[in-house]
Amino acid sequence: MVVETSPEQKLRIINVLKTAGHTVGFLGDGINDSLALHSADVGISVNSAVDVAKDAAGVVLLHKSLSVIAEGVLEGRRIFANTIKYILMGTSSSFGNMFSAAGASFFLPFLPMTASQIMLSDSLYDVSQLSISSDNVDGEDLRRPAHWNLE
């Protein structure tokens, strides 16, 4: 049994879910879906949908397959994990340079490193981090979404 819901009912369901704290995705391809596509956190439509639905959607799939979304989510998680690796490595390198220069300046009558030496060191370290973008990610990091922890 197929029950057709009105655009207002779809919108009401999305709003209830959003007020409950859920992230809401909506998949639609018709004119009646445009309100729901626009109000959802992620509106998904297909390339063969009507123009109004494609305009209201945040994501337009070129292939009629939800596996594209699953692949995109996994790739996003890989990118996020590798970005965290890059930030942690870059921060530790910069902290090491600053700590070394500050500690040595207490004991030496001259600057231990000039600004150009620090820039050269940081640039060389950044070149060595270029391989992080193609680094493998643990399967555990791909199972659940990671969150940016500011604490």
JSON list of C-alpha atoms in Angstrom, two decimals:
[
{"chain": "A", "resi": 1, "resn": "MET", "atom": "CA", "xyz": [0.00, 0.00, 0.00]},
{"chain": "A", "resi": 2, "resn": "VAL", "atom": "CA", "xyz": [1.44, 3.33, -1.06]},
{"chain": "A", "resi": 3, "resn": "VAL", "atom": "CA", "xyz": [0.41, 6.42, 0.85]},
{"chain": "A", "resi": 4, "resn": "GLU", "atom": "CA", "xyz": [1.07, 9.77, -0.78]},
{"chain": "A", "resi": 5, "resn": "THR", "atom": "CA", "xyz": [1.94, 12.53, 1.64]},
{"chain": "A", "resi": 6, "resn": "SER", "atom": "CA", "xyz": [1.30, 16.17, 0.98]},
{"chain": "A", "resi": 7, "resn": "PRO", "atom": "CA", "xyz": [4.13, 18.74, 0.84]},
{"chain": "A", "resi": 8, "resn": "GLU", "atom": "CA", "xyz": [2.95, 20.14, 4.18]},
{"chain": "A", "resi": 9, "resn": "GLN", "atom": "CA", "xyz": [3.11, 16.72, 5.84]},
{"chain": "A", "resi": 10, "resn": "LYS", "atom": "CA", "xyz": [6.63, 16.16, 4.51]},
{"chain": "A", "resi": 11, "resn": "LEU", "atom": "CA", "xyz": [7.67, 19.56, 5.80]},
{"chain": "A", "resi": 12, "resn": "ARG", "atom": "CA", "xyz": [6.10, 18.87, 9.20]},
{"chain": "A", "resi": 13, "resn": "ILE", "atom": "CA", "xyz": [7.95, 15.54, 9.50]},
{"chain": "A", "resi": 14, "resn": "ILE", "atom": "CA", "xyz": [11.27, 17.20, 8.63]},
{"chain": "A", "resi": 15, "resn": "ASN", "atom": "CA", "xyz": [10.71, 19.99, 11.15]},
{"chain": "A", "resi": 16, "resn": "VAL", "atom": "CA", "xyz": [9.82, 17.50, 13.91]},
{"chain": "A", "resi": 17, "resn": "LEU", "atom": "CA", "xyz": [12.98, 15.52, 13.24]},
{"chain": "A", "resi": 18, "resn": "LYS", "atom": "CA", "xyz": [15.14, 18.67, 13.16]},
{"chain": "A", "resi": 19, "resn": "THR", "atom": "CA", "xyz": [13.72, 19.98, 16.45]},
{"chain": "A", "resi": 20, "resn": "ALA", "atom": "CA", "xyz": [14.47, 16.57, 17.99]},
{"chain": "A", "resi": 21, "resn": "GLY", "atom": "CA", "xyz": [18.13, 17.13, 17.12]},
{"chain": "A", "resi": 22, "resn": "HIS", "atom": "CA", "xyz": [18.39, 14.84, 14.11]},
{"chain": "A", "resi": 23, "resn": "THR", "atom": "CA", "xyz": [20.21, 15.63, 10.88]},
{"chain": "A", "resi": 24, "resn": "VAL", "atom": "CA", "xyz": [17.64, 15.22, 8.14]},
{"chain": "A", "resi": 25, "resn": "GLY", "atom": "CA", "xyz": [18.24, 14.16, 4.56]},
{"chain": "A", "resi": 26, "resn": "PHE", "atom": "CA", "xyz": [15.43, 14.09, 2.03]},
{"chain": "A", "resi": 27, "resn": "LEU", "atom": "CA", "xyz": [15.36, 12.44, -1.39]},
{"chain": "A", "resi": 28, "resn": "GLY", "atom": "CA", "xyz": [12.89, 13.75, -3.93]},
{"chain": "A", "resi": 29, "resn": "ASP", "atom": "CA", "xyz": [12.43, 14.44, -7.61]},
{"chain": "A", "resi": 30, "resn": "GLY", "atom": "CA", "xyz": [9.04, 16.09, -8.04]},
{"chain": "A", "resi": 31, "resn": "ILE", "atom": "CA", "xyz": [7.54, 19.53, -7.71]},
{"chain": "A", "resi": 32, "resn": "ASN", "atom": "CA", "xyz": [5.76, 18.46, -4.49]},
{"chain": "A", "resi": 33, "resn": "ASP", "atom": "CA", "xyz": [9.14, 17.61, -2.94]},
{"chain": "A", "resi": 34, "resn": "SER", "atom": "CA", "xyz": [10.73, 21.04, -3.44]},
{"chain": "A", "resi": 35, "resn": "LEU", "atom": "CA", "xyz": [9.70, 22.45, -0.02]},
{"chain": "A", "resi": 36, "resn": "ALA", "atom": "CA", "xyz": [11.00, 19.40, 1.80]},
{"chain": "A", "resi": 37, "resn": "LEU", "atom": "CA", "xyz": [14.22, 19.36, -0.24]},
{"chain": "A", "resi": 38, "resn": "HIS", "atom": "CA", "xyz": [14.85, 22.97, 0.66]},
{"chain": "A", "resi": 39, "resn": "SER", "atom": "CA", "xyz": [14.09, 22.65, 4.38]},
{"chain": "A", "resi": 40, "resn": "ALA", "atom": "CA", "xyz": [16.04, 19.42, 4.99]},
{"chain": "A", "resi": 41, "resn": "ASP", "atom": "CA", "xyz": [19.63, 19.60, 6.13]},
{"chain": "A", "resi": 42, "resn": "VAL", "atom": "CA", "xyz": [20.62, 17.72, 2.98]},
{"chain": "A", "resi": 43, "resn": "GLY", "atom": "CA", "xyz": [18.26, 17.74, 0.02]},
{"chain": "A", "resi": 44, "resn": "ILE", "atom": "CA", "xyz": [19.05, 15.07, -2.57]},
{"chain": "A", "resi": 45, "resn": "SER", "atom": "CA", "xyz": [17.64, 14.87, -6.07]},
{"chain": "A", "resi": 46, "resn": "VAL", "atom": "CA", "xyz": [18.54, 13.13, -9.31]},
{"chain": "A", "resi": 47, "resn": "ASN", "atom": "CA", "xyz": [19.60, 14.65, -12.61]},
{"chain": "A", "resi": 48, "resn": "SER", "atom": "CA", "xyz": [16.38, 13.51, -14.31]},
{"chain": "A", "resi": 49, "resn": "ALA", "atom": "CA", "xyz": [14.18, 15.33, -11.76]},
{"chain": "A", "resi": 50, "resn": "VAL", "atom": "CA", "xyz": [12.17, 18.45, -12.52]},
{"chain": "A", "resi": 51, "resn": "ASP", "atom": "CA", "xyz": [14.14, 21.70, -12.47]},
{"chain": "A", "resi": 52, "resn": "VAL", "atom": "CA", "xyz": [12.44, 22.98, -9.31]},
{"chain": "A", "resi": 53, "resn": "ALA", "atom": "CA", "xyz": [13.52, 19.90, -7.35]},
{"chain": "A", "resi": 54, "resn": "LYS", "atom": "CA", "xyz": [17.09, 20.11, -8.66]},
{"chain": "A", "resi": 55, "resn": "ASP", "atom": "CA", "xyz": [17.27, 23.80, -7.70]},
{"chain": "A", "resi": 56, "resn": "ALA", "atom": "CA", "xyz": [15.94, 23.12, -4.19]},
{"chain": "A", "resi": 57, "resn": "ALA", "atom": "CA", "xyz": [18.28, 20.19, -3.59]},
{"chain": "A", "resi": 58, "resn": "GLY", "atom": "CA", "xyz": [21.74, 20.61, -2.17]},
{"chain": "A", "resi": 59, "resn": "VAL", "atom": "CA", "xyz": [23.00, 17.47, -3.91]},
{"chain": "A", "resi": 60, "resn": "VAL", "atom": "CA", "xyz": [22.04, 16.37, -7.42]},
{"chain": "A", "resi": 61, "resn": "LEU", "atom": "CA", "xyz": [23.00, 12.79, -8.26]},
{"chain": "A", "resi": 62, "resn": "LEU", "atom": "CA", "xyz": [24.11, 12.16, -11.83]},
{"chain": "A", "resi": 63, "resn": "HIS", "atom": "CA", "xyz": [23.38, 8.43, -11.46]},
{"chain": "A", "resi": 64, "resn": "LYS", "atom": "CA", "xyz": [20.21, 6.94, -10.01]},
{"chain": "A", "resi": 65, "resn": "SER", "atom": "CA", "xyz": [22.03, 5.10, -7.25]},
{"chain": "A", "resi": 66, "resn": "LEU", "atom": "CA", "xyz": [22.37, 5.81, -3.56]},
{"chain": "A", "resi": 67, "resn": "SER", "atom": "CA", "xyz": [25.74, 4.04, -3.57]},
{"chain": "A", "resi": 68, "resn": "VAL", "atom": "CA", "xyz": [27.18, 7.32, -4.86]},
{"chain": "A", "resi": 69, "resn": "ILE", "atom": "CA", "xyz": [26.21, 8.95, -1.57]},
{"chain": "A", "resi": 70, "resn": "ALA", "atom": "CA", "xyz": [27.73, 6.11, 0.47]},
{"chain": "A", "resi": 71, "resn": "GLU", "atom": "CA", "xyz": [30.99, 6.44, -1.47]},
{"chain": "A", "resi": 72, "resn": "GLY", "atom": "CA", "xyz": [30.94, 10.20, -0.96]},
{"chain": "A", "resi": 73, "resn": "VAL", "atom": "CA", "xyz": [30.44, 9.81, 2.79]},
{"chain": "A", "resi": 74, "resn": "LEU", "atom": "CA", "xyz": [33.38, 7.40, 3.02]},
{"chain": "A", "resi": 75, "resn": "GLU", "atom": "CA", "xyz": [35.59, 9.73, 0.99]},
{"chain": "A", "resi": 76, "resn": "GLY", "atom": "CA", "xyz": [34.60, 12.65, 3.20]},
{"chain": "A", "resi": 77, "resn": "ARG", "atom": "CA", "xyz": [35.55, 10.66, 6.30]},
{"chain": "A", "resi": 78, "resn": "ARG", "atom": "CA", "xyz": [38.92, 9.80, 4.72]},
{"chain": "A", "resi": 79, "resn": "ILE", "atom": "CA", "xyz": [39.55, 13.45, 3.94]},
{"chain": "A", "resi": 80, "resn": "PHE", "atom": "CA", "xyz": [38.57, 14.51, 7.46]},
{"chain": "A", "resi": 81, "resn": "ALA", "atom": "CA", "xyz": [40.86, 11.91, 9.08]},
{"chain": "A", "resi": 82, "resn": "ASN", "atom": "CA", "xyz": [43.80, 12.92, 6.89]},
{"chain": "A", "resi": 83, "resn": "THR", "atom": "CA", "xyz": [43.16, 16.61, 7.57]},
{"chain": "A", "resi": 84, "resn": "ILE", "atom": "CA", "xyz": [43.31, 15.93, 11.31]},
{"chain": "A", "resi": 85, "resn": "LYS", "atom": "CA", "xyz": [46.62, 14.10, 10.77]},
{"chain": "A", "resi": 86, "resn": "TYR", "atom": "CA", "xyz": [48.01, 17.07, 8.86]},
{"chain": "A", "resi": 87, "resn": "ILE", "atom": "CA", "xyz": [46.93, 19.58, 11.50]},
{"chain": "A", "resi": 88, "resn": "LEU", "atom": "CA", "xyz": [48.36, 17.52, 14.36]},
{"chain": "A", "resi": 89, "resn": "MET", "atom": "CA", "xyz": [51.68, 17.00, 12.58]},
{"chain": "A", "resi": 90, "resn": "GLY", "atom": "CA", "xyz": [51.98, 20.65, 11.53]},
{"chain": "A", "resi": 91, "resn": "THR", "atom": "CA", "xyz": [51.12, 21.87, 15.02]},
{"chain": "A", "resi": 92, "resn": "SER", "atom": "CA", "xyz": [53.69, 19.59, 16.64]},
{"chain": "A", "resi": 93, "resn": "SER", "atom": "CA", "xyz": [56.37, 20.77, 14.22]},
{"chain": "A", "resi": 94, "resn": "SER", "atom": "CA", "xyz": [55.62, 24.45, 14.80]},
{"chain": "A", "resi": 95, "resn": "PHE", "atom": "CA", "xyz": [55.46, 23.93, 18.56]},
{"chain": "A", "resi": 96, "resn": "GLY", "atom": "CA", "xyz": [58.84, 22.17, 18.46]},
{"chain": "A", "resi": 97, "resn": "ASN", "atom": "CA", "xyz": [60.40, 25.04, 16.52]},
{"chain": "A", "resi": 98, "resn": "MET", "atom": "CA", "xyz": [58.97, 27.67, 18.85]},
{"chain": "A", "resi": 99, "resn": "PHE", "atom": "CA", "xyz": [59.89, 25.75, 22.01]},
{"chain": "A", "resi": 100, "resn": "SER", "atom": "CA", "xyz": [63.46, 25.14, 20.79]},
{"chain": "A", "resi": 101, "resn": "ALA", "atom": "CA", "xyz": [63.98, 28.76, 19.74]},
{"chain": "A", "resi": 102, "resn": "ALA", "atom": "CA", "xyz": [62.48, 30.14, 22.97]},
{"chain": "A", "resi": 103, "resn": "GLY", "atom": "CA", "xyz": [64.46, 27.76, 25.18]},
{"chain": "A", "resi": 104, "resn": "ALA", "atom": "CA", "xyz": [67.74, 28.38, 23.37]},
{"chain": "A", "resi": 105, "resn": "SER", "atom": "CA", "xyz": [67.31, 32.16, 23.41]},
{"chain": "A", "resi": 106, "resn": "PHE", "atom": "CA", "xyz": [67.56, 32.11, 27.22]},
{"chain": "A", "resi": 107, "resn": "PHE", "atom": "CA", "xyz": [71.05, 30.62, 27.05]},
{"chain": "A", "resi": 108, "resn": "LEU", "atom": "CA", "xyz": [72.46, 32.09, 23.84]},
{"chain": "A", "resi": 109, "resn": "PRO", "atom": "CA", "xyz": [73.40, 35.75, 23.30]},
{"chain": "A", "resi": 110, "resn": "PHE", "atom": "CA", "xyz": [72.04, 35.57, 19.73]},
{"chain": "A", "resi": 111, "resn": "LEU", "atom": "CA", "xyz": [68.89, 34.31, 17.99]},
{"chain": "A", "resi": 112, "resn": "PRO", "atom": "CA", "xyz": [69.13, 30.54, 17.53]},
{"chain": "A", "resi": 113, "resn": "MET", "atom": "CA", "xyz": [67.15, 30.65, 14.25]},
{"chain": "A", "resi": 114, "resn": "THR", "atom": "CA", "xyz": [66.38, 33.54, 11.94]},
{"chain": "A", "resi": 115, "resn": "ALA", "atom": "CA", "xyz": [62.93, 34.01, 10.45]},
{"chain": "A", "resi": 116, "resn": "SER", "atom": "CA", "xyz": [64.09, 32.71, 7.06]},
{"chain": "A", "resi": 117, "resn": "GLN", "atom": "CA", "xyz": [65.48, 29.55, 8.69]},
{"chain": "A", "resi": 118, "resn": "ILE", "atom": "CA", "xyz": [62.18, 28.93, 10.46]},
{"chain": "A", "resi": 119, "resn": "MET", "atom": "CA", "xyz": [60.27, 29.46, 7.20]},
{"chain": "A", "resi": 120, "resn": "LEU", "atom": "CA", "xyz": [62.62, 27.09, 5.36]},
{"chain": "A", "resi": 121, "resn": "SER", "atom": "CA", "xyz": [62.23, 24.46, 8.06]},
{"chain": "A", "resi": 122, "resn": "ASP", "atom": "CA", "xyz": [58.43, 24.76, 7.99]},
{"chain": "A", "resi": 123, "resn": "SER", "atom": "CA", "xyz": [58.36, 24.61, 4.19]},
{"chain": "A", "resi": 124, "resn": "LEU", "atom": "CA", "xyz": [60.51, 21.47, 4.10]},
{"chain": "A", "resi": 125, "resn": "TYR", "atom": "CA", "xyz": [58.30, 19.88, 6.74]},
{"chain": "A", "resi": 126, "resn": "ASP", "atom": "CA", "xyz": [55.18, 20.76, 4.71]},
{"chain": "A", "resi": 127, "resn": "VAL", "atom": "CA", "xyz": [56.67, 19.10, 1.63]},
{"chain": "A", "resi": 128, "resn": "SER", "atom": "CA", "xyz": [57.18, 15.93, 3.64]},
{"chain": "A", "resi": 129, "resn": "GLN", "atom": "CA", "xyz": [53.50, 16.02, 4.63]},
{"chain": "A", "resi": 130, "resn": "LEU", "atom": "CA", "xyz": [52.22, 16.01, 1.04]},
{"chain": "A", "resi": 131, "resn": "SER", "atom": "CA", "xyz": [51.82, 12.25, 1.17]},
{"chain": "A", "resi": 132, "resn": "ILE", "atom": "CA", "xyz": [49.24, 12.52, 3.96]},
{"chain": "A", "resi": 133, "resn": "SER", "atom": "CA", "xyz": [46.50, 13.27, 1.42]},
{"chain": "A", "resi": 134, "resn": "SER", "atom": "CA", "xyz": [46.82, 9.75, -0.02]},
{"chain": "A", "resi": 135, "resn": "ASP", "atom": "CA", "xyz": [47.41, 8.04, 3.32]},
{"chain": "A", "resi": 136, "resn": "ASN", "atom": "CA", "xyz": [45.36, 5.01, 4.34]},
{"chain": "A", "resi": 137, "resn": "VAL", "atom": "CA", "xyz": [42.76, 5.53, 7.04]},
{"chain": "A", "resi": 138, "resn": "ASP", "atom": "CA", "xyz": [41.88, 3.00, 9.73]},
{"chain": "A", "resi": 139, "resn": "GLY", "atom": "CA", "xyz": [38.63, 1.16, 9.19]},
{"chain": "A", "resi": 140, "resn": "GLU", "atom": "CA", "xyz": [37.43, 2.33, 12.59]},
{"chain": "A", "resi": 141, "resn": "ASP", "atom": "CA", "xyz": [37.63, 5.96, 11.41]},
{"chain": "A", "resi": 142, "resn": "LEU", "atom": "CA", "xyz": [35.41, 5.12, 8.44]},
{"chain": "A", "resi": 143, "resn": "ARG", "atom": "CA", "xyz": [32.64, 3.39, 10.41]},
{"chain": "A", "resi": 144, "resn": "ARG", "atom": "CA", "xyz": [31.42, 6.44, 12.31]},
{"chain": "A", "resi": 145, "resn": "PRO", "atom": "CA", "xyz": [31.55, 10.13, 11.57]},
{"chain": "A", "resi": 146, "resn": "ALA", "atom": "CA", "xyz": [34.29, 11.94, 13.43]},
{"chain": "A", "resi": 147, "resn": "HIS", "atom": "CA", "xyz": [33.69, 15.29, 15.03]},
{"chain": "A", "resi": 148, "resn": "TRP", "atom": "CA", "xyz": [35.99, 18.23, 15.40]},
{"chain": "A", "resi": 149, "resn": "ASN", "atom": "CA", "xyz": [36.88, 18.24, 19.08]},
{"chain": "A", "resi": 150, "resn": "LEU", "atom": "CA", "xyz": [37.80, 21.75, 20.23]},
{"chain": "A", "resi": 151, "resn": "GLU", "atom": "CA", "xyz": [38.29, 20.80, 23.86]}
]
